[in-house]
Structure formats: C-alpha cells, structure tokens
mmCIF file of C-alpha atoms in Angstrom:
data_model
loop_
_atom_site.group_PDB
_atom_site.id
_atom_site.type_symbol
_atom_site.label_atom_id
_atom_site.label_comp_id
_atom_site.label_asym_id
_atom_site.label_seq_id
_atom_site.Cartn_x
_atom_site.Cartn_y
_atom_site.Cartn_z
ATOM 1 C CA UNK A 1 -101.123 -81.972 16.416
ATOM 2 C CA UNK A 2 -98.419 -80.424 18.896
ATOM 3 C CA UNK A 3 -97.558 -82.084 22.067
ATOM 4 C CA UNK A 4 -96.779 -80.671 24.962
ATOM 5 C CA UNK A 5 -95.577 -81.616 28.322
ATOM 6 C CA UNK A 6 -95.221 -80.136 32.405
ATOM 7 C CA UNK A 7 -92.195 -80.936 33.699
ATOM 8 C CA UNK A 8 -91.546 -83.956 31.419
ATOM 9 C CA UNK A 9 -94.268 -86.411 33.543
ATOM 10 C CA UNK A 10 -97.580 -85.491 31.939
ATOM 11 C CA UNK A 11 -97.661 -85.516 27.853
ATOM 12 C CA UNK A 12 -100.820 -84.047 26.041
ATOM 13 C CA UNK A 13 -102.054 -82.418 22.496
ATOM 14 C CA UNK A 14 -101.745 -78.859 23.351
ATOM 15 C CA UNK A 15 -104.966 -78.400 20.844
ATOM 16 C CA UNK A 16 -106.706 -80.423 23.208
ATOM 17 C CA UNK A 17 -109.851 -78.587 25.915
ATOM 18 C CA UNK A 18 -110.325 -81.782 27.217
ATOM 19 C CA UNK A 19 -106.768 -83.088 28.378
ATOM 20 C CA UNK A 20 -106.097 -79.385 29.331
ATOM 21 C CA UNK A 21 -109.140 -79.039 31.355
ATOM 22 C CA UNK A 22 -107.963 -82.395 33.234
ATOM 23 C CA UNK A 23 -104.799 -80.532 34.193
ATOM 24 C CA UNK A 24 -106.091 -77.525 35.301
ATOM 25 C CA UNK A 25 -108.273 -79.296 37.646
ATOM 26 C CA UNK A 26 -105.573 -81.695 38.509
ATOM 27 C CA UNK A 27 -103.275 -78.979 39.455
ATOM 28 C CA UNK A 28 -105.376 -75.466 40.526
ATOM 29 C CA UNK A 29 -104.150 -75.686 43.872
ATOM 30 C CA UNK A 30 -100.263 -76.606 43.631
ATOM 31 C CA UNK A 31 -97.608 -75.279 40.373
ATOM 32 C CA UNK A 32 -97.847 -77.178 37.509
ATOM 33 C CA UNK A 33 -94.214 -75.974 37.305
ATOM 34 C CA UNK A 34 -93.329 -77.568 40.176
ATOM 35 C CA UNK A 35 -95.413 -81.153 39.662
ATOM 36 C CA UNK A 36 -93.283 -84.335 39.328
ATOM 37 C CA UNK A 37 -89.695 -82.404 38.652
ATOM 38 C CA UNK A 38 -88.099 -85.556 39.996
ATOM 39 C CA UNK A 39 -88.875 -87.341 37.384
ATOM 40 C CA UNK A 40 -86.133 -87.193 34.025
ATOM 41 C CA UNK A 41 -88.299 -86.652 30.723
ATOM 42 C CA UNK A 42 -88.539 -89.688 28.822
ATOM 43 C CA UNK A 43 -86.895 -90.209 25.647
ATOM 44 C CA UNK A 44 -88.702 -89.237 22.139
ATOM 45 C CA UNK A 45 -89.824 -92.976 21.480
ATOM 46 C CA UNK A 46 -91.811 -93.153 24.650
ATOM 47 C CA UNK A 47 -92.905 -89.693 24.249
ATOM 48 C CA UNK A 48 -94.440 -90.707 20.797
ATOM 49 C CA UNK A 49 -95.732 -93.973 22.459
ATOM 50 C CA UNK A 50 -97.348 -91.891 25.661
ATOM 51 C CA UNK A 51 -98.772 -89.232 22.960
ATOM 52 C CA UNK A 52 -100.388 -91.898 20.801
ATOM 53 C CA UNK A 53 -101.597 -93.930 23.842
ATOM 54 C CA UNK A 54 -103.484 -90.688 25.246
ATOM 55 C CA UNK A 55 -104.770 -89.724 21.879
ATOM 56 C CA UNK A 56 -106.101 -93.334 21.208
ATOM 57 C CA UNK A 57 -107.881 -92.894 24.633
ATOM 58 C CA UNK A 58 -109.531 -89.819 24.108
ATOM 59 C CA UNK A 59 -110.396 -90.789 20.563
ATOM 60 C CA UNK A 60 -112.262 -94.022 21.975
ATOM 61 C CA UNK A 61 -114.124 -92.308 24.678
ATOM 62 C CA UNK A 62 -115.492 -89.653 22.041
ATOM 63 C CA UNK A 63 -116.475 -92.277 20.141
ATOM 64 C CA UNK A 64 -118.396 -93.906 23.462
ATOM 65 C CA UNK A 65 -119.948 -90.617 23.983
ATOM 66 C CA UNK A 66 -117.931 -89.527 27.171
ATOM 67 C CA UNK A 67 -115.047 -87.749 28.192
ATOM 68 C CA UNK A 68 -113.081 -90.332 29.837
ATOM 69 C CA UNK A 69 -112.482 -93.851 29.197
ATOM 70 C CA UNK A 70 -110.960 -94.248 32.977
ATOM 71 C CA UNK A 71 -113.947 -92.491 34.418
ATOM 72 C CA UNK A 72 -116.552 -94.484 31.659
ATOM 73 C CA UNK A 73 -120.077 -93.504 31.083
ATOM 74 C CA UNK A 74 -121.519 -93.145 34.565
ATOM 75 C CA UNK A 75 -118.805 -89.976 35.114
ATOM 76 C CA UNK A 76 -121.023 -86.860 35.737
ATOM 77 C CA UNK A 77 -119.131 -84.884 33.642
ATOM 78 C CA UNK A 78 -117.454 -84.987 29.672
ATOM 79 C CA UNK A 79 -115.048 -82.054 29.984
ATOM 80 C CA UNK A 80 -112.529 -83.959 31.043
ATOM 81 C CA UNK A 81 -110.048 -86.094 29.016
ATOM 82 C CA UNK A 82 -107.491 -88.706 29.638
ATOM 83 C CA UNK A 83 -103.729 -87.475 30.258
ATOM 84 C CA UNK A 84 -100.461 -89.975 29.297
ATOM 85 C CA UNK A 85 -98.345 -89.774 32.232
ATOM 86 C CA UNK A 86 -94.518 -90.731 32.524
ATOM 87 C CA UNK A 87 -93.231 -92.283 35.775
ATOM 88 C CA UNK A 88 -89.970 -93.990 34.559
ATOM 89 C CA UNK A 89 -88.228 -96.183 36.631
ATOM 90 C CA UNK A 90 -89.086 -96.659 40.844
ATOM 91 C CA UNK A 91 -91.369 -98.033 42.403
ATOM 92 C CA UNK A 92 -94.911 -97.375 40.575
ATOM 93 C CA UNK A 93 -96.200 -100.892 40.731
ATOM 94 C CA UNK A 94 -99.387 -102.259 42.047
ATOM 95 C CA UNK A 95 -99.672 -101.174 45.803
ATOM 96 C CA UNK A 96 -96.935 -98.382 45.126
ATOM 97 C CA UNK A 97 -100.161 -96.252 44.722
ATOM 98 C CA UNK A 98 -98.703 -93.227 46.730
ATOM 99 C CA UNK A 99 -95.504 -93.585 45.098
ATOM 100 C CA UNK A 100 -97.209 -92.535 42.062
ATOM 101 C CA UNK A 101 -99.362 -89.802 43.519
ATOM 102 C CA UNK A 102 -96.144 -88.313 45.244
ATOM 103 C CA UNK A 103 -94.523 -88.595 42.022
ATOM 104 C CA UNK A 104 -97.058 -86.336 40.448
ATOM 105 C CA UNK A 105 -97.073 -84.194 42.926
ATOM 106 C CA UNK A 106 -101.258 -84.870 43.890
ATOM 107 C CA UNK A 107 -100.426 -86.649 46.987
ATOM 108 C CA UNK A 108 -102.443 -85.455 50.032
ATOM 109 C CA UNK A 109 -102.395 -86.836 53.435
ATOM 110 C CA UNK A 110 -105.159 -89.344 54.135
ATOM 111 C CA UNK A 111 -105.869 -90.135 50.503
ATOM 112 C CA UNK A 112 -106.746 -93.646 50.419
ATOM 113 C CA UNK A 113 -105.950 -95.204 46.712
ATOM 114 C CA UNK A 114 -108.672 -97.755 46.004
ATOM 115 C CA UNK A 115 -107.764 -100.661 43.391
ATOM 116 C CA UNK A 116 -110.642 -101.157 40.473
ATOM 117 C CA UNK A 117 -110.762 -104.144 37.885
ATOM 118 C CA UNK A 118 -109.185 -103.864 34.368
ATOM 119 C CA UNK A 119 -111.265 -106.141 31.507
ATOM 120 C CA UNK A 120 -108.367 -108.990 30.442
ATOM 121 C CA UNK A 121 -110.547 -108.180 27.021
ATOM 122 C CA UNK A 122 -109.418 -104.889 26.728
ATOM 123 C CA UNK A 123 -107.188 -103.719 29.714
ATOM 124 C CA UNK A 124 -109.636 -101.204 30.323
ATOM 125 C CA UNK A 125 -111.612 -100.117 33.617
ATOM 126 C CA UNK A 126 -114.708 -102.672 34.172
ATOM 127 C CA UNK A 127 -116.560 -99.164 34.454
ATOM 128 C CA UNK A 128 -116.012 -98.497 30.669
ATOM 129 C CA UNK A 129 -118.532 -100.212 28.424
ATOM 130 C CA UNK A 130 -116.412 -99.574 24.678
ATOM 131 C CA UNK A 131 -118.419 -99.983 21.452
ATOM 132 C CA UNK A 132 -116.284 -102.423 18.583
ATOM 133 C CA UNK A 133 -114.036 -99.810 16.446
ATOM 134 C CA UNK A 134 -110.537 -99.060 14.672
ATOM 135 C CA UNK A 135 -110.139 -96.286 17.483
ATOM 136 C CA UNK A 136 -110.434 -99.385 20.320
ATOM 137 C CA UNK A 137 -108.533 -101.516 18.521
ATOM 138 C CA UNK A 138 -105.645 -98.945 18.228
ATOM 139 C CA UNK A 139 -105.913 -98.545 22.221
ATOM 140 C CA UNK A 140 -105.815 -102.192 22.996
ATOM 141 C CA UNK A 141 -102.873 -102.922 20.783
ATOM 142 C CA UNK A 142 -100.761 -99.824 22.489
ATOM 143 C CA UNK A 143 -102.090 -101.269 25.825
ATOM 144 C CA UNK A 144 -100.738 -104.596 24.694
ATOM 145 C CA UNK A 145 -97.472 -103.723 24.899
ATOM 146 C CA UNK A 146 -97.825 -102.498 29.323
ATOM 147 C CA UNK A 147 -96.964 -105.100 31.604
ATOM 148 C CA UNK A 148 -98.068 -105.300 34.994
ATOM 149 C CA UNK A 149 -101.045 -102.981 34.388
ATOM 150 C CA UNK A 150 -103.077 -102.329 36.680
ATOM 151 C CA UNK A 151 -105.865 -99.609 37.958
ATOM 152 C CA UNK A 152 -107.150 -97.545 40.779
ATOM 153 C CA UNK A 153 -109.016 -94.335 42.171
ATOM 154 C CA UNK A 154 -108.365 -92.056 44.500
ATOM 155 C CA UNK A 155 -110.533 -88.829 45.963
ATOM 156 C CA UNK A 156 -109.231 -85.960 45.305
ATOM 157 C CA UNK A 157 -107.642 -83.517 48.176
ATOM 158 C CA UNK A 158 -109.647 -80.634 49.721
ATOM 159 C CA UNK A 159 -109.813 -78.588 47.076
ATOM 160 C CA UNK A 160 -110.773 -81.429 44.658
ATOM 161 C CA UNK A 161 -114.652 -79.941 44.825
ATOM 162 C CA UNK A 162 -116.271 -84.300 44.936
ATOM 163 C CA UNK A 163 -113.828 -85.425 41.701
ATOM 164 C CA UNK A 164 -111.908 -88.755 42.094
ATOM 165 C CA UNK A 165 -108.929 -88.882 39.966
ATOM 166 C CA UNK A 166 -108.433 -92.274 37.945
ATOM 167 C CA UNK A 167 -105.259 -93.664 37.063
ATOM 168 C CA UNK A 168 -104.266 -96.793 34.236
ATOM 169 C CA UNK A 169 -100.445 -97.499 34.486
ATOM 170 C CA UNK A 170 -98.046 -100.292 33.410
ATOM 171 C CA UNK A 171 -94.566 -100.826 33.046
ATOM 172 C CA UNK A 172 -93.594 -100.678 29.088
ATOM 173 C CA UNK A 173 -90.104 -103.044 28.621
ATOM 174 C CA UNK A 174 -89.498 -102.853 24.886
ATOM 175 C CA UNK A 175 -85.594 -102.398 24.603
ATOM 176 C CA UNK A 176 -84.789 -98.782 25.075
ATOM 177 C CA UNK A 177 -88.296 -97.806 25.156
ATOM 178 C CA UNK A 178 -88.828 -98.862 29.322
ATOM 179 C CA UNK A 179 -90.087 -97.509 32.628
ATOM 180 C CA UNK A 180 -93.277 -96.946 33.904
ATOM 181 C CA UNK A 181 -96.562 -95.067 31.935
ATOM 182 C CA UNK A 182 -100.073 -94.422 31.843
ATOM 183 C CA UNK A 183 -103.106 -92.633 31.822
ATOM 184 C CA UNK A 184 -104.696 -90.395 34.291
ATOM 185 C CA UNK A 185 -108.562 -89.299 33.864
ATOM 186 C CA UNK A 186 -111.001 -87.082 36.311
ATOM 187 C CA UNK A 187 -114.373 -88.085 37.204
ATOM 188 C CA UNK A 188 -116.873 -85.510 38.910
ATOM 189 C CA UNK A 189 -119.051 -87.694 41.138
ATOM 190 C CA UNK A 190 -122.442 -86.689 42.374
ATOM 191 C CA UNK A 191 -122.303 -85.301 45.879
#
C-alpha cells in the first residue's frame, strides 16, 4: 500500500476511494496544492505512525459497517473515509479549533467549531458504537499514545452541499516522534 500526501499535512493510501473521496470533497472549492503549505512535512516515523493510525481507522469502520468512524453509524453516507492529518507544532489544542481549520486551509468565516465527547474506553467519538476486534484494538493502542485528545465538528462552508467535517486530534510526545496529529472524517447530514 503506497502513501501519499498534499502538501505534507494530510497522509492517505493512494489505493484508497474512500480517503480520496474525503479529499475531494474536503477541497473542490480551494487547491489542494495550496492547502496547509505552512505546515513542514513531518518526519518518516510520524508519517508511518499517521499512515497506520488512518488505516487502523478505516479498517475499524469497515468492519462496523460504515465509512467513518468520526462520523459513526448514523452518517448518511459510507463513501467517505477517515484522513491522518499532520499539524506539528502551534497552537492546535482544545479551543484552538480555527487554528486547525486555518491550518488546513478549510477555514471559512462564521464557521462555528462545536466540541463532541470522546469514549475514555476507546478515545473514540460517543457517536461511534465499535464492535470488539483486532482492527479496534490496533486503533486504541495507536490512540494511546495522543495526549490531549480531543474532538469536534464543524459545518462545512458554502459549498459544503449539508456535510459537517469531523476532526480527532492529539498531541503525540514520544521523543523525536512529536507535534500535533489526527484524523479528519466527512459526514453528509440529512437536510
């Protein structure tokens, strides 16, 4: 499986449909080109970590029959699959929302972040109902090693046709393998 990155902040499996229909949507109105090129790539242990991370993700939310395990079950649509994302080091944490947006260049005036519950169980959105498996367990232990996790929503811009973008980060501090990473995941709501 190949890996492949836009502008060194978003890392996904270029074989992928899922994570690559996430970034089209996340991006058809802006250049990907141009999304989050302040941010310095991150070095090949956190790219491995950030690859693994997003592939444990999407492996548990196939195996939970959806497309998302940010969005859960209740998300009106499976196409969609979760991103890793690659902040580094600023200021990403909890109510640094825009800060994070901004950095990923999906900031649009008047979006309003809104903060959602993570299970202390499994550091994942209360939203996300996860059946017992190796898959899981492989997510939890990578999300094990985040600090100061936390999770939140926001709508998406004008153009965002009723999605709300979701978005798990957390600040990994394991010797040279530090700054700030996550997940980002698209749910279609219901007009």
């Amino acid at each position: 499986m190949t890996s492949a990155s836009l502008s060194s902040a978003l890392i996904f499996s270029a074989e992928n449909a899922y994570q690559k229909s996430t970034l089209a949507h996340l991006y058809r109105t802006s250049s990907i080109i141009k999304s989050a090129s302040s941010i310095r790539p991150p070095p090949p242990e956190i790219r491995v970590y950030i690859k693994d991370l997003a592939s444990a993700a999407n492996n548990t939310a196939n195996e939970n029959a959806c497309g998302s395990i940010l969005a859960g079950q209740g998300s009106e649509s499976d196409e969609y699959g979760d991103v890793g994302v690659w902040l580094g080091d600023g200021s990403y944490s909890e109510g640094n929302e825009t800060n994070i947006l901004r950095a990923l260049n999906l900031y649009e005036s008047g979006q309003e972040p809104t903060p959602g519950q993570l299970e202390p169980s499994t550091s994942l959105p209360s939203t996300f109902k996860p059946s017992s498996s190796d898959e899981l367990d492989k997510l939890s232990f990578l999300l094990a090693k985040l600090h100061d996790k936390f999770y939140f929503t926001v709508k998406a811009g004008l153009n965002g046709g009723g999605s709300v973008l979701h978005f798990l980060i957390g600040r990994l501090d394991e010797g040279i393998m530090s700054g700030w990473v996550g997940l980002v995941g698209i749910d279609i709501a219901p007009e």
